[in-house]
PDB file of C-alpha atoms and ligand atoms in Angstrom:
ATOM      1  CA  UNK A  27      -1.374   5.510 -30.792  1.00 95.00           C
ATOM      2  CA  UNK A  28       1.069   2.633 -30.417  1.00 97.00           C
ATOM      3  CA  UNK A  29       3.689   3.210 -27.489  1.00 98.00           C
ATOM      4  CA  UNK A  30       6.857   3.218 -30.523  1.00 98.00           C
ATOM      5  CA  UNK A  31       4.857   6.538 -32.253  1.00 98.00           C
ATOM      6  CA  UNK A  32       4.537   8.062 -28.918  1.00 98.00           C
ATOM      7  CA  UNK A  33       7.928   7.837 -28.069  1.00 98.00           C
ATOM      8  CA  UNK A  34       9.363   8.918 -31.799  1.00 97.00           C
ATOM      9  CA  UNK A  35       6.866  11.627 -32.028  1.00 97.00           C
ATOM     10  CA  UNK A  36       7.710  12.665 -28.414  1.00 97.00           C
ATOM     11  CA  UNK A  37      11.362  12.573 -29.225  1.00 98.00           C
ATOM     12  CA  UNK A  38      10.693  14.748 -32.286  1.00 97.00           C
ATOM     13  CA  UNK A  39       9.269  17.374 -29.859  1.00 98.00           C
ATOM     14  CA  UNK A  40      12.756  17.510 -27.555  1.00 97.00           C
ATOM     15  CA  UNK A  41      14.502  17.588 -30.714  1.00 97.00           C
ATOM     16  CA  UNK A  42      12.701  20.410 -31.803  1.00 97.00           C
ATOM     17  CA  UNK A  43      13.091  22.192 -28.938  1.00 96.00           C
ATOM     18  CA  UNK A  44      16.885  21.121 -28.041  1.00 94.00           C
ATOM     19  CA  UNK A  45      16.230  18.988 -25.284  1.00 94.00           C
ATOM     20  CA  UNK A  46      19.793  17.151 -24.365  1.00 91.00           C
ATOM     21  CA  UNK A  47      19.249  13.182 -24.381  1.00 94.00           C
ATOM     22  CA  UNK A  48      16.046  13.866 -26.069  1.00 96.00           C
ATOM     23  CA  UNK A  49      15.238  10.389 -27.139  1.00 97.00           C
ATOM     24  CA  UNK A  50      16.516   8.933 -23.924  1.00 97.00           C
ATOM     25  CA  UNK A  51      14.183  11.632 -22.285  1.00 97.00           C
ATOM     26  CA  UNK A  52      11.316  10.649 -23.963  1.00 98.00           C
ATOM     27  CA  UNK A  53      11.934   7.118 -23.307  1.00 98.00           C
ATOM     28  CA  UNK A  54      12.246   7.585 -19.521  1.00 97.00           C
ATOM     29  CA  UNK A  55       9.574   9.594 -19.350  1.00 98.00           C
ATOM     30  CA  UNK A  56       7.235   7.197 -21.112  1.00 98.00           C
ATOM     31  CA  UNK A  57       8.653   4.846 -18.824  1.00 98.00           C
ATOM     32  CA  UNK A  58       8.174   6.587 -15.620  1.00 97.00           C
ATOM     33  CA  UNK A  59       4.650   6.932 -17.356  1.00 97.00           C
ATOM     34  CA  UNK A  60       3.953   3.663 -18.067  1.00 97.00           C
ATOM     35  CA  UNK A  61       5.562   1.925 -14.458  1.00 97.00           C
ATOM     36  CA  UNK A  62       7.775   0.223 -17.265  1.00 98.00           C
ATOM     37  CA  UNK A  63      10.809  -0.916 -16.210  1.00 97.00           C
ATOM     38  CA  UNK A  64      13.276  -0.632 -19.676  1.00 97.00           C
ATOM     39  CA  UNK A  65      13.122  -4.534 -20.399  1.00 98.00           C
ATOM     40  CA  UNK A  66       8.890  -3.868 -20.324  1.00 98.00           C
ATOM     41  CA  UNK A  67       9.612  -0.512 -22.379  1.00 98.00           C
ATOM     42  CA  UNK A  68      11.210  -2.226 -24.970  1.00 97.00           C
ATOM     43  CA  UNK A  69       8.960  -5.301 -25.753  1.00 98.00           C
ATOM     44  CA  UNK A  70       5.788  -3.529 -25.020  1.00 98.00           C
ATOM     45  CA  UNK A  71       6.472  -1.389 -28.236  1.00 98.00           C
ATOM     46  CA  UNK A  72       3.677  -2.265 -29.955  1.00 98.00           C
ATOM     47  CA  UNK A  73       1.212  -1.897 -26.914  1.00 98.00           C
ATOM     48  CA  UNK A  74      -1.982   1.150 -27.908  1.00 97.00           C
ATOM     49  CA  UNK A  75      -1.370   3.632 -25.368  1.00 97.00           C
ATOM     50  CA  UNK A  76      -4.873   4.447 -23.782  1.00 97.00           C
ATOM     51  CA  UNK A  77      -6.249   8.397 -24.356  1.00 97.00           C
ATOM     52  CA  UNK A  78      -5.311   8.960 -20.296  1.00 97.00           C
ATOM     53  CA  UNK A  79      -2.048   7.782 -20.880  1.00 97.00           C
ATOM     54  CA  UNK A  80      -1.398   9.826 -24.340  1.00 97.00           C
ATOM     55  CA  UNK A  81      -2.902  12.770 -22.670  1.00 97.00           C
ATOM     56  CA  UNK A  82      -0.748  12.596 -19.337  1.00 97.00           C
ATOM     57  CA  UNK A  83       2.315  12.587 -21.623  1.00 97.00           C
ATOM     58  CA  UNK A  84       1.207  15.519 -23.606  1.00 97.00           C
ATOM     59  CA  UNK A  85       1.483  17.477 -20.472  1.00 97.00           C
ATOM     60  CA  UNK A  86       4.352  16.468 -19.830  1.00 98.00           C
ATOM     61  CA  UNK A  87       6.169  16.326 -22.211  1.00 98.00           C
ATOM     62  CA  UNK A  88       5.387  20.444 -22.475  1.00 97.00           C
ATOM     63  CA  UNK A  89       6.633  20.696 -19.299  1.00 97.00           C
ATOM     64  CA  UNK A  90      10.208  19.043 -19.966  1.00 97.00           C
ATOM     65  CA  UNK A  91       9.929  21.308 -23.333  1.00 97.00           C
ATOM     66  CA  UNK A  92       8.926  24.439 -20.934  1.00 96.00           C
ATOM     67  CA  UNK A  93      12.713  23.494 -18.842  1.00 96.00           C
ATOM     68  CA  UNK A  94      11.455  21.136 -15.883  1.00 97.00           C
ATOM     69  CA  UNK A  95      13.715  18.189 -15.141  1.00 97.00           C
ATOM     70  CA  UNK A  96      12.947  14.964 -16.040  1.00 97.00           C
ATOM     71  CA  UNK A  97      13.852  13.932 -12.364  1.00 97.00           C
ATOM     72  CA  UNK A  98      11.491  16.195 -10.590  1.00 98.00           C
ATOM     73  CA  UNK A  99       8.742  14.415 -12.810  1.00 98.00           C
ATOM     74  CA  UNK A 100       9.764  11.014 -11.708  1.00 97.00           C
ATOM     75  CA  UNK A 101      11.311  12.156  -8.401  1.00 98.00           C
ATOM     76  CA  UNK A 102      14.349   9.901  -8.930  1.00 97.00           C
ATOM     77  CA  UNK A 103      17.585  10.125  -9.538  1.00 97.00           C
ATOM     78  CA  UNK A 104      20.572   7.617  -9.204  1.00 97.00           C
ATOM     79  CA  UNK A 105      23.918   8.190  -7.405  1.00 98.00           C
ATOM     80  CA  UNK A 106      26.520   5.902  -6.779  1.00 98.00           C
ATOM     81  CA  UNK A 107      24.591   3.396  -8.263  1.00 97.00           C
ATOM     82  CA  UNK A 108      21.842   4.038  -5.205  1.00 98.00           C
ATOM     83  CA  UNK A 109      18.160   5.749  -6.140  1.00 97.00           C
ATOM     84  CA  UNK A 110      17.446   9.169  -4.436  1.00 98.00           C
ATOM     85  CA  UNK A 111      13.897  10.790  -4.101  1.00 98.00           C
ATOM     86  CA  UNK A 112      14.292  14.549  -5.552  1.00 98.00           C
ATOM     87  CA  UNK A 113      11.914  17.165  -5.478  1.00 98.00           C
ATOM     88  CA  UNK A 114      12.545  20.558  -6.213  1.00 97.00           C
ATOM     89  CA  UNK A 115      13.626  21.539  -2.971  1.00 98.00           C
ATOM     90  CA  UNK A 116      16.862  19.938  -3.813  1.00 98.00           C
ATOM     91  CA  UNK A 117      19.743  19.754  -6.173  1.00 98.00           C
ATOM     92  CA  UNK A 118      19.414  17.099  -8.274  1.00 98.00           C
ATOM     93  CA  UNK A 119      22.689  15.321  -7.459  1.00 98.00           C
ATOM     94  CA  UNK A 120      25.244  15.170 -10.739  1.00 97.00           C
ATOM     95  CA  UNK A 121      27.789  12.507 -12.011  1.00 96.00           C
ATOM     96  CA  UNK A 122      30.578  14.159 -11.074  1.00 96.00           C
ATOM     97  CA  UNK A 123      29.759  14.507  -7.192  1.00 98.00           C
ATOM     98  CA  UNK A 124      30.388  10.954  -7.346  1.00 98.00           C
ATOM     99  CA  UNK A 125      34.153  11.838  -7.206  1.00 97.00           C
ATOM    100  CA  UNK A 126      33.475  14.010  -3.655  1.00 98.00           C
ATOM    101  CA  UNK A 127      32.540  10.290  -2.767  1.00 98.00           C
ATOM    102  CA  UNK A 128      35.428   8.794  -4.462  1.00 96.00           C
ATOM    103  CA  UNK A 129      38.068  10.906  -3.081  1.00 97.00           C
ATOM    104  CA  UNK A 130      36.159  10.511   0.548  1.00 97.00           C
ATOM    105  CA  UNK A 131      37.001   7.252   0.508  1.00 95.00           C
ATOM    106  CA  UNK A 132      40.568   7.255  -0.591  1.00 93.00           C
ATOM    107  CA  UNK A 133      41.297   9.504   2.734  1.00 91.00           C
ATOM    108  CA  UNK A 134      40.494   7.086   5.195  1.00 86.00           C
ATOM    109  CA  UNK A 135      42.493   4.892   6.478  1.00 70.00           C
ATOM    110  CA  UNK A 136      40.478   2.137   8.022  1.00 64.00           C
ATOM    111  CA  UNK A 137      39.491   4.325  11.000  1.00 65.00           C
ATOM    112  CA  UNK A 138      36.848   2.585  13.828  1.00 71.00           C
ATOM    113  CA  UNK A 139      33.809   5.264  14.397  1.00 85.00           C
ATOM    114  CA  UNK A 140      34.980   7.377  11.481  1.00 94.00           C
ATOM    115  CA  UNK A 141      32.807  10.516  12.532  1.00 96.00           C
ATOM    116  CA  UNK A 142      31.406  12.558   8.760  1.00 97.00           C
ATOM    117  CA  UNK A 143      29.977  15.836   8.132  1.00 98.00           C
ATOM    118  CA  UNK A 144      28.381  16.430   5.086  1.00 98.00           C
ATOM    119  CA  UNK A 145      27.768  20.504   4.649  1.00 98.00           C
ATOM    120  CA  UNK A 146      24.600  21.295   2.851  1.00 98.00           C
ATOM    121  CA  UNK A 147      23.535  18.022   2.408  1.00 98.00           C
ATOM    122  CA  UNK A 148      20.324  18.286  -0.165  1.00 98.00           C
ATOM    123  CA  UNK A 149      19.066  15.189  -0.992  1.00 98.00           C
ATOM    124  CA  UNK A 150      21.490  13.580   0.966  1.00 98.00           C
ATOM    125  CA  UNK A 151      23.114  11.896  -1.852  1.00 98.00           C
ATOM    126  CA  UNK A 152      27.078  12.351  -0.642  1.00 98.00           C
ATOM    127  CA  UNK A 153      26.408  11.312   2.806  1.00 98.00           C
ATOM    128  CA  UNK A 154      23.764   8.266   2.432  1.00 98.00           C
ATOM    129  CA  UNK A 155      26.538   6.890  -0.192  1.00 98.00           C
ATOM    130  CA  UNK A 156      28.785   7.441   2.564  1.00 97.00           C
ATOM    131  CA  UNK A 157      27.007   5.340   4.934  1.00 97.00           C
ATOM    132  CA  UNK A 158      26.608   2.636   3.003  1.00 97.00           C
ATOM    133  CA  UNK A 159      29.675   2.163   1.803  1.00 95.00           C
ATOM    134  CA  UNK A 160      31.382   2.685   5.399  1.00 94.00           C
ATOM    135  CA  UNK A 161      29.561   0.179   8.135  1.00 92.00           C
ATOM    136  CA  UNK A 162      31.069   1.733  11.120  1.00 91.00           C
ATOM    137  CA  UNK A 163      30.699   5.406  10.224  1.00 95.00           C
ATOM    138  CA  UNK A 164      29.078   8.037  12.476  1.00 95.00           C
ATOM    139  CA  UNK A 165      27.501  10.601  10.160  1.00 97.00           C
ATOM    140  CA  UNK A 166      26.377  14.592  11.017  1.00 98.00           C
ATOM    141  CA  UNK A 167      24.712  16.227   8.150  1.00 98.00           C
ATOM    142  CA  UNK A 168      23.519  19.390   7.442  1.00 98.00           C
ATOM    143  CA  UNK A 169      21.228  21.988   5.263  1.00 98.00           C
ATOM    144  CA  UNK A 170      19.847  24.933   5.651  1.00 98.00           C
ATOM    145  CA  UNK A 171      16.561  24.177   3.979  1.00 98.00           C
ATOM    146  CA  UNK A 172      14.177  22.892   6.107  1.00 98.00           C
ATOM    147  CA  UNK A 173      12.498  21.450   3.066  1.00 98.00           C
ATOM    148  CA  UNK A 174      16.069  19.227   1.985  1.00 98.00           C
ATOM    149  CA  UNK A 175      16.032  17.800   4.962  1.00 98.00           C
ATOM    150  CA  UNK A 176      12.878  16.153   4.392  1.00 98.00           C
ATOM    151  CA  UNK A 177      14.039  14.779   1.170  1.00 98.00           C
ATOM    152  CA  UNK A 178      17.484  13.717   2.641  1.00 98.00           C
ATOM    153  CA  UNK A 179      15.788  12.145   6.026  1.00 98.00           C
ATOM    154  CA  UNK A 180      13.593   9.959   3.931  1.00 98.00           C
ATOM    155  CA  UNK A 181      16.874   8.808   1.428  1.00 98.00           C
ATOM    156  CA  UNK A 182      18.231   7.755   4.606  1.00 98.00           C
ATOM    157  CA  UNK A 183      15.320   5.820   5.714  1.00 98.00           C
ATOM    158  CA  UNK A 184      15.296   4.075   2.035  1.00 98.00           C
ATOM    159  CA  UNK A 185      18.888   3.105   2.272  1.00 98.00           C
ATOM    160  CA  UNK A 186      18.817   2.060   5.547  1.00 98.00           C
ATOM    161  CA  UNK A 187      21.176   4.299   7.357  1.00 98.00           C
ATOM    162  CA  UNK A 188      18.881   7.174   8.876  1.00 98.00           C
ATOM    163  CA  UNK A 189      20.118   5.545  12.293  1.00 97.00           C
ATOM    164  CA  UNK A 190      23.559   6.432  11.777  1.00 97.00           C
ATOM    165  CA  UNK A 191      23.111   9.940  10.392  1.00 98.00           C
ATOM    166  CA  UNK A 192      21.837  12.933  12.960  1.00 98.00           C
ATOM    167  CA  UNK A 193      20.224  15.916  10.790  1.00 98.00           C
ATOM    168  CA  UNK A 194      21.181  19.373  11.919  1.00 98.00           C
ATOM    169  CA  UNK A 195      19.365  22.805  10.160  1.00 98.00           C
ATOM    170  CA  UNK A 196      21.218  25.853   9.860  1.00 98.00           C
ATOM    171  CA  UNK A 197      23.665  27.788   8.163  1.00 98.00           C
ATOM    172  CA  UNK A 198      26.842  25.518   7.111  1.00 98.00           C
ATOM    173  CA  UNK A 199      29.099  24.567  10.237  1.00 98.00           C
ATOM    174  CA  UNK A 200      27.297  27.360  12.287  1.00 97.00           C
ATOM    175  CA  UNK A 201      25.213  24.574  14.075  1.00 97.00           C
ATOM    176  CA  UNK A 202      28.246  22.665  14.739  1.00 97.00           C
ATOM    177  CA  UNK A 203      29.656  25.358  16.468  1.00 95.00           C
ATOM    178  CA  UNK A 204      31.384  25.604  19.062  1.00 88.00           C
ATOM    179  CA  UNK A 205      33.241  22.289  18.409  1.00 82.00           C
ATOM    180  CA  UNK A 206      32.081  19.682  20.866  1.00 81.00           C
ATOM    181  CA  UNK A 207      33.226  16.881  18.637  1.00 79.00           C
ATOM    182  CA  UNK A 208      35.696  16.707  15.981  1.00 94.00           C
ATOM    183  CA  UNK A 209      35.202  15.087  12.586  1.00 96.00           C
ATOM    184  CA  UNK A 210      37.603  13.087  10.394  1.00 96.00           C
ATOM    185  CA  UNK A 211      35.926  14.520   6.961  1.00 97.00           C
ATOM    186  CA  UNK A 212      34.690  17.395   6.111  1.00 98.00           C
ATOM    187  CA  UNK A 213      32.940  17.148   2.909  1.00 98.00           C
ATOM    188  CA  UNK A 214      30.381  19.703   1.130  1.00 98.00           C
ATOM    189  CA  UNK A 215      29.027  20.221  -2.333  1.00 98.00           C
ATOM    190  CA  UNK A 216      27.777  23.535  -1.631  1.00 98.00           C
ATOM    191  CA  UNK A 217      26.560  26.436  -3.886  1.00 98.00           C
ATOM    192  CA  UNK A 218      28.985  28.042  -5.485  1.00 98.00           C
ATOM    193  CA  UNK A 219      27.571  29.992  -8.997  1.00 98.00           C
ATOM    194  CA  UNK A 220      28.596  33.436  -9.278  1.00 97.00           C
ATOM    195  CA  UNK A 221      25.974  35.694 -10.002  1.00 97.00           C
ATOM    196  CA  UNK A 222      27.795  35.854 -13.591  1.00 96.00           C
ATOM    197  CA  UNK A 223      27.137  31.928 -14.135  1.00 96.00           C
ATOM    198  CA  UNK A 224      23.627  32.525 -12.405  1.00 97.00           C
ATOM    199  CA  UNK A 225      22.676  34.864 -15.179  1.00 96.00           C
ATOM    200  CA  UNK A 226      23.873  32.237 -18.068  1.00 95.00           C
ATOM    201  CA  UNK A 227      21.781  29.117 -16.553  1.00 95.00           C
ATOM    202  CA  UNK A 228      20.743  26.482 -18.940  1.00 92.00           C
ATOM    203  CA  UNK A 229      16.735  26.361 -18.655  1.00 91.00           C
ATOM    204  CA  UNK A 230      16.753  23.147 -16.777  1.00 93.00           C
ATOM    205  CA  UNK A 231      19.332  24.247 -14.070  1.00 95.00           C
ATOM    206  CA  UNK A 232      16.908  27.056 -13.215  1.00 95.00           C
ATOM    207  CA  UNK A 233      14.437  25.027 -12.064  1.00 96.00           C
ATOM    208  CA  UNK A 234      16.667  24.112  -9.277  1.00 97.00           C
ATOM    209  CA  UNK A 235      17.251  25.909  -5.864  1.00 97.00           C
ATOM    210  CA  UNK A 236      18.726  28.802  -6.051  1.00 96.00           C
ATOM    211  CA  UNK A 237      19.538  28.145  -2.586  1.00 96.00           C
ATOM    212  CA  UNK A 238      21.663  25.247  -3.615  1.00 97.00           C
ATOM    213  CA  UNK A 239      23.412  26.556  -6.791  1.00 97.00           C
ATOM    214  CA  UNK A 240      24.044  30.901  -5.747  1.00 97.00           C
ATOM    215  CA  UNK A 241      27.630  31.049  -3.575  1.00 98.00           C
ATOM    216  CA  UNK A 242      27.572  34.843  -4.152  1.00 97.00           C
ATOM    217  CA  UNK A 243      29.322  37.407  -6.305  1.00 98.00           C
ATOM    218  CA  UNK A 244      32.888  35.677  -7.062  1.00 97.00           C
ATOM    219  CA  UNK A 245      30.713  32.261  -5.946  1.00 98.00           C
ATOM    220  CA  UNK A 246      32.863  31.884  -3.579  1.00 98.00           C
ATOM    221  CA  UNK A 247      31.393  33.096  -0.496  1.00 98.00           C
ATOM    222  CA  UNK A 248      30.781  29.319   0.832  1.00 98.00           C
ATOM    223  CA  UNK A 249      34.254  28.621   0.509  1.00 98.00           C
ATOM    224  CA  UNK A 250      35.412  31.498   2.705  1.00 98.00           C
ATOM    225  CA  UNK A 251      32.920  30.275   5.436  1.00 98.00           C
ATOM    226  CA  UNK A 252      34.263  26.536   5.524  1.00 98.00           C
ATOM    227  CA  UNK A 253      38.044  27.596   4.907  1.00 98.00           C
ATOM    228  CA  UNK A 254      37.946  29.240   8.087  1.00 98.00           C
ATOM    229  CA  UNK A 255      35.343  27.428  10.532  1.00 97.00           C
ATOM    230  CA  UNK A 256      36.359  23.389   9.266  1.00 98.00           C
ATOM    231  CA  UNK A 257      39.749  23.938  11.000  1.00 97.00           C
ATOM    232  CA  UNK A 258      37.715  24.337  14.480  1.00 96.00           C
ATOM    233  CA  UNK A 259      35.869  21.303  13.841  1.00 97.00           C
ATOM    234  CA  UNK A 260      38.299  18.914  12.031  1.00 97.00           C
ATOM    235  CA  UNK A 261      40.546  16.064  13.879  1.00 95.00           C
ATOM    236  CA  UNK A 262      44.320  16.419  13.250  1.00 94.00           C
ATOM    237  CA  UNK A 263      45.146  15.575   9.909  1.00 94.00           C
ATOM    238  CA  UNK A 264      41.337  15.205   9.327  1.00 95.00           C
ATOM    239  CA  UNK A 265      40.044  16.443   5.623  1.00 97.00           C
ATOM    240  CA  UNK A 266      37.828  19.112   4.518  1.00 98.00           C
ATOM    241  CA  UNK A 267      36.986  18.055   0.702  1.00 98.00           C
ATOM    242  CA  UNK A 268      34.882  20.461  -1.404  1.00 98.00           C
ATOM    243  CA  UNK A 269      33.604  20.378  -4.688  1.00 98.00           C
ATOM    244  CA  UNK A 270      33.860  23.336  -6.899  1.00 98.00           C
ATOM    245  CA  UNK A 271      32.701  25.196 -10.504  1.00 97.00           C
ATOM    246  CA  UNK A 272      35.759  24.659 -12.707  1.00 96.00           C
ATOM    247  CA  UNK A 273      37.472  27.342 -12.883  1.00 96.00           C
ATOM    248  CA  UNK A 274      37.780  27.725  -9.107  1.00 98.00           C
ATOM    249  CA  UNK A 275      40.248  25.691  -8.742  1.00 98.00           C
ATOM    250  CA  UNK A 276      43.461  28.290  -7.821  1.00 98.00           C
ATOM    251  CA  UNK A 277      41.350  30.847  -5.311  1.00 98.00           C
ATOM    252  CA  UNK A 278      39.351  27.771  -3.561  1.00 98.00           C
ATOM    253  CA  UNK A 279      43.077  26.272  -3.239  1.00 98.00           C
ATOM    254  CA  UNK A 280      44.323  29.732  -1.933  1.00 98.00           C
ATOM    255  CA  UNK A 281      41.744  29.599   0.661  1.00 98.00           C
ATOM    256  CA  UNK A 282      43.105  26.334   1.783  1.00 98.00           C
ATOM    257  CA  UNK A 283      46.109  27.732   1.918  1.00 98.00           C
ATOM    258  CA  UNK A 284      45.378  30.953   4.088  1.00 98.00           C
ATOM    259  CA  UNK A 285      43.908  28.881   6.533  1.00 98.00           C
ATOM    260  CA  UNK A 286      46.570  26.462   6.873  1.00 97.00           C
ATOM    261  CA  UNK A 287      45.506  23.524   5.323  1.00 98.00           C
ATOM    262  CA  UNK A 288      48.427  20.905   3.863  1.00 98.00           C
ATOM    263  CA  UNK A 289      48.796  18.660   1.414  1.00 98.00           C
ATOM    264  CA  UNK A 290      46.606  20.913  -1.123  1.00 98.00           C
ATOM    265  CA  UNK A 291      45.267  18.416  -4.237  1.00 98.00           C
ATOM    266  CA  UNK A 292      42.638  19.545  -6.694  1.00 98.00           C
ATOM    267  CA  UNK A 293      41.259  16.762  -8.253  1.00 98.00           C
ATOM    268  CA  UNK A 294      39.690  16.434 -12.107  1.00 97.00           C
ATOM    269  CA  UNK A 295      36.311  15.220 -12.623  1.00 95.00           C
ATOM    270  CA  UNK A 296      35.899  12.485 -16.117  1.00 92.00           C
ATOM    271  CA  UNK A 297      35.916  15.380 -18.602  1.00 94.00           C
ATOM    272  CA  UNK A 298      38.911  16.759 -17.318  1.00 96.00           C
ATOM    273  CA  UNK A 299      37.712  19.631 -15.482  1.00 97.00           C
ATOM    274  CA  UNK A 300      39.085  20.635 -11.868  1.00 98.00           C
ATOM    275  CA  UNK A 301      36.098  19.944  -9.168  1.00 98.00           C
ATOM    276  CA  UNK A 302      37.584  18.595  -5.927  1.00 98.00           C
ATOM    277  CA  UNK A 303      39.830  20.709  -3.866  1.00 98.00           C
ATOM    278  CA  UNK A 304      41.231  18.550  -0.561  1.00 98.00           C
ATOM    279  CA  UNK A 305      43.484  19.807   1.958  1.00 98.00           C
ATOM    280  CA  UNK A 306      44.501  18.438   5.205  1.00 97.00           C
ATOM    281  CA  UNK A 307      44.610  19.929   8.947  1.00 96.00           C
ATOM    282  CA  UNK A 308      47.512  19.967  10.474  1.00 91.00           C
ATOM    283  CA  UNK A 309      47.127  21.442  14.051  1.00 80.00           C
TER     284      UNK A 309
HETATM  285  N1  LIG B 424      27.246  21.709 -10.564  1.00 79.43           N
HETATM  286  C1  LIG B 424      26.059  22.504 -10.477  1.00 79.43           C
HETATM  287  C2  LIG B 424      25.777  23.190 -11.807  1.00 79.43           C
HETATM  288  O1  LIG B 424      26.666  23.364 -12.595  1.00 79.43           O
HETATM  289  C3  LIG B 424      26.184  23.519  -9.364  1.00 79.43           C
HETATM  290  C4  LIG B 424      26.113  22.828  -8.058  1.00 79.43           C
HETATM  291  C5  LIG B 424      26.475  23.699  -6.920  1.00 79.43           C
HETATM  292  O2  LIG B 424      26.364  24.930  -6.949  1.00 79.43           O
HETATM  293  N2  LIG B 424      26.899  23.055  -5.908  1.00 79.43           N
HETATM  294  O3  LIG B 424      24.674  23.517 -12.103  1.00 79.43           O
END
């Protein structure tokens, strides 16, 4: 079988079986498959795949059919235009947490030593992107899962910054408590599915850590947590910025709010959905 059949009869599969991007799928995964990079992919067409490699993508291609993500098969995924090992012990980090980045960056205002803490840190994606793009800041970040910080210590080793971030495990700020030193940003991407949205869960997404997606009942549980401890650990008129499911926009605000946070903004991601709440602390 020539490499073209095995990708359109590979993309017939995903179509059968409603796989989003399922042409772009297939190609990627005959890519990853292949150690092709898309230029290769593309003029290697009419290369005869060999039986190993024809069997190899049989399997799995039934496993993306069966709801695995494509980026735990390859282990990659790109953020902020970096490449991140993933491996199921870790959210695989989305497009729009590119904003939390985005709107990281707008609140600082050329500090020296700008100190970070990144709350349930995964892969490490937010953080790493932080300290690349910011030479002179002093990162903390944390996770609860032993396992994610694996993943996210050996990001930081690929990009280069593992010096400048320390690792803490343990339960959101809890091992930052009590405050010895106070951070200019506050930012977290932490799990925040009610168990309503838990229930609904595209295939794919439940391959993921429940760990990093369940924020209890309302979802909101996380929120409460930071809303109340960041204060302790935040600078004056230092930032806690979260990201959030879309239509917790008003209560994540109204935790801001009860724990005296100014300047309030919640921020749209690109398809117009609320995702960023920011507030300020004013002590
Ligand atoms: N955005 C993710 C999803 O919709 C959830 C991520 C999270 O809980 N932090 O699957």
């Amino acid at each position: 079988m020539r490499l073209r059949q095995a990708w359109n009869q590979c993309s017939n599969l995903f179509a059968a079986h409603k796989v989003e991007n399922g042409r772009a799928t297939a190609r990627l995964l005959l890519m990853h498959l292949m150690q092709y990079t898309f230029t290769q992919f593309i003029t290697s067409l009419e290369q005869e795949l060999a039986p190993a490699a024809i069997a190899e993508l049989q399997q799995l291609s039934q496993q993306i059919v069966l709801g695995k993500p494509l980026q735990y098969i390859t282990g990659q995924q790109e953020f902020m235009g970096l490449n991140f090992d993933v491996d199921e012990n870790v959210l695989i980090p989305r497009p729009e947490t590119e904003l939390l980045v985005s709107a990281v960056l707008t609140k600082l205002n050329c500090h020296n030593q700008i100190k970070i803490a990144d709350i349930g840190t995964g892969s490490g994606a937010v953080i790493i992107s932080l300290a690349t793009k910011i030479k002179q800041a002093v990162c903390t970040a944390v996770d609860i899962s032993k396992a994610a910080l694996a993943v996210a210590r050996k990001n930081a080793r690929r990009h280069q910054v593992a010096e400048r971030i320390t690792f803490l495990q343990g339960d959101l700020l809890n091992p930052l408590l009590p405050a010895v030193e106070k951070f200019h940003i506050i930012v977290s991407n932490p799990p925040y599915l009610s168990t309503d949205r838990m229930k609904s869960l595209p295939l794919n997404v439940r391959q993921e850590p429940a760990l990093a997606l369940y924020g209890g009942v309302d979802g909101l549980d996380c929120y409460r947590r930071l809303t109340a401890d960041a204060p302790k650990l935040l600078k004056n008129g230092g930032h806690l910025l979260v990201e959030i499911d879309c239509n917790q926009a008003k209560a994540v605000a109204s935790l801001f709010k009860a724990n005296k946070f100014l300047e309030i903004e919640i921020l749209s991601d690109y398809a117009g959905l609320d995702r960023i709440v920011v507030g300020k602390c004013q002590k």
